[in-house]
Amino acid sequence: MATAQPRIPPRGALGRLLLSLAVFSFACEGCEKVTLNIPSKLEADKIVGRVNLKECLRSADLIQSSDPDFRVLDDGSVYTASTVVMSDEKRSFTIWLSDTKTQTQKEIKVLLEHQKKVLRKRDAKEAILRRSKRRWAPIPCSMQENSLGPFPLFLQQVQSDAAQNYTIFYSISGRGVDQEPLNLFFIEKDTGNLYCTRPVDREEYDIFDLIAYASTADGYSADLPLPLPIRVEDENDNHPIFTEAVYNFEVPESSRVGTTVGVVCATDRDEPDTMHTRLKYSILEQSPRSPGIFAVHPSTGVITITSHYLDRETVEKYSLIMKVQDMDGQFFGLISTSTCMITVKDSNDNAPTFKQNTYEASVEENAYNVEILRIPVEDKDLINTANWRANFTILKGNENGHFKISTDKETNEGVLYVVKPLNYEE
């Protein structure tokens, strides 16, 4: 029987490659297994938990997941890459940690469970953490806008049910912690007491969606990350503001009662659908004051006519001081004002009138194409408009066509001419 000969390793670049791979594979060691508890369904980009990567391989510069449904960040946070649905069976995947300089690789086995059973003891070798029967839940939390403190201001205490069985340390992340505005919130790691460090403007930040974490002393996740929304309660600290400093409207004279003149509008930066943004409009002052001509709807800001005495020949322009007040117009509401200028447009409601009942003129016999008389008239309508411009007609006495009358565009007078010679004997 032939004796098996030992295999000679290939030489050259291929040999070096195989040798390198063999060394890398040999250096791959397993770290402690980790159990993470997750709900039956997780959408994409949701956090699953955190794993202590530094304890396994502190020098790792390459982190990989064996399961494409999960991605692992440098801090050990595990996120879903796609929607994950848990069945009754357990699910697991491996996190590979590599130090490419020393060609060292280690792996962490991650077991995913959807389990409600209470585990009161931990196997030191396996370092398995499971959820208790009741998942820790966020307590509704809010803080007053522009709070006067004292700071740091206690908000609430966060507690994980896992604290019944293990020594738990708490931490938080999110906007207001490690994102702008930085260091607004902090949590005492031993007690779970959550604090705010300074006042907050609701108009800048109306809610903070923090994430709370519960972990053991060795950095393993003791429970699911807890969404911790903190709502900023509104304070009535913003005056309502009119959209225009001066409104300009026009309305025809002799308009009917109820005619809409225009609409004023104001905005308020406080929280919508609250008393802080419930606005009421009113007219503080009308100039000239008498008679009262206008009214404004308290809720809509629509200005209407309330009187028949809208006569341009009496008053051509009105000025209104408008007021808007929040808190539904209650006396303690915040106030702003604006000016409303209303121009009364002319209507042809005035007939021209002669200044005299009789006019006399003389002309030389046989003269023609000469001006013999100017007839002034009065018209109270707006000067230099069609409503004011007079139109003269000879009703009687010009049967033979000796005369013509026209209008002087500058003075609005009637100008009478002789256009055919007159015979004195006739």
Coordinates of N, CA and C in Angstrom, one line a residue, residues 13 41 76 97 109 115 117 147 152 162 171 178 180 200-201 206 217 263 273 281 321 328 335 360 417 422:
A13 N 3.4 33.9 -4.7 CA 2.3 34.8 -4.2 C 1.1 34.0 -3.7
K41 N -42.1 42.2 15.9 CA -41.8 42.8 14.6 C -41.1 44.1 14.8
G76 N -21.4 49.6 19.0 CA -22.0 48.3 19.4 C -23.5 48.4 19.2
L97 N -15.5 40.8 14.3 CA -14.7 42.0 14.6 C -13.3 41.7 14.1
K109 N -21.5 35.8 19.1 CA -22.8 35.2 18.7 C -23.9 36.0 19.4
Q115 N -39.4 36.7 24.0 CA -39.7 35.9 25.2 C -40.1 36.7 26.3
K117 N -40.6 35.1 29.5 CA -40.2 34.4 30.7 C -39.2 35.1 31.6
S147 N -39.0 77.6 31.6 CA -39.0 77.3 33.0 C -37.9 78.1 33.8
P152 N -30.1 72.0 37.8 CA -30.8 71.1 36.9 C -32.2 70.7 37.4
A162 N -35.5 45.0 34.6 CA -34.3 44.2 34.8 C -33.5 44.5 36.0
S171 N -28.4 55.2 30.5 CA -27.8 56.2 29.7 C -28.9 56.7 28.7
D178 N -26.7 64.2 22.8 CA -25.5 64.1 22.0 C -25.7 64.8 20.6
E180 N -27.6 68.5 18.8 CA -28.0 69.9 19.1 C -29.5 69.9 19.6
V200 N -36.1 76.0 27.9 CA -36.3 75.6 26.5 C -37.4 76.5 25.9
D201 N -37.2 76.9 24.6 CA -38.2 77.7 23.9 C -39.0 76.7 23.0
D206 N -40.3 71.7 20.1 CA -41.5 71.4 20.8 C -41.5 70.0 21.4
A217 N -23.2 46.2 34.2 CA -21.8 46.8 34.4 C -20.9 46.5 33.3
V263 N -60.2 92.1 4.6 CA -59.9 91.1 5.7 C -58.5 91.4 6.3
D273 N -54.1 75.5 18.0 CA -55.3 74.8 18.6 C -55.3 74.9 20.1
Y281 N -60.4 89.6 16.9 CA -60.2 90.9 16.3 C -61.2 92.0 16.8
I321 N -57.9 101.8 13.7 CA -56.8 101.1 14.5 C -57.4 99.7 14.8
D328 N -58.4 84.1 23.2 CA -59.8 84.3 22.9 C -60.4 85.6 23.2
I335 N -51.6 91.4 23.1 CA -52.3 92.3 22.1 C -51.3 92.8 21.1
E360 N -77.2 135.8 -19.6 CA -77.4 136.7 -20.8 C -76.1 136.9 -21.4
Y417 N -71.1 129.0 -28.3 CA -70.5 129.6 -29.5 C -71.7 130.0 -30.4
L422 N -75.9 135.9 -37.2 CA -77.2 136.3 -36.8 C -77.6 137.6 -37.4

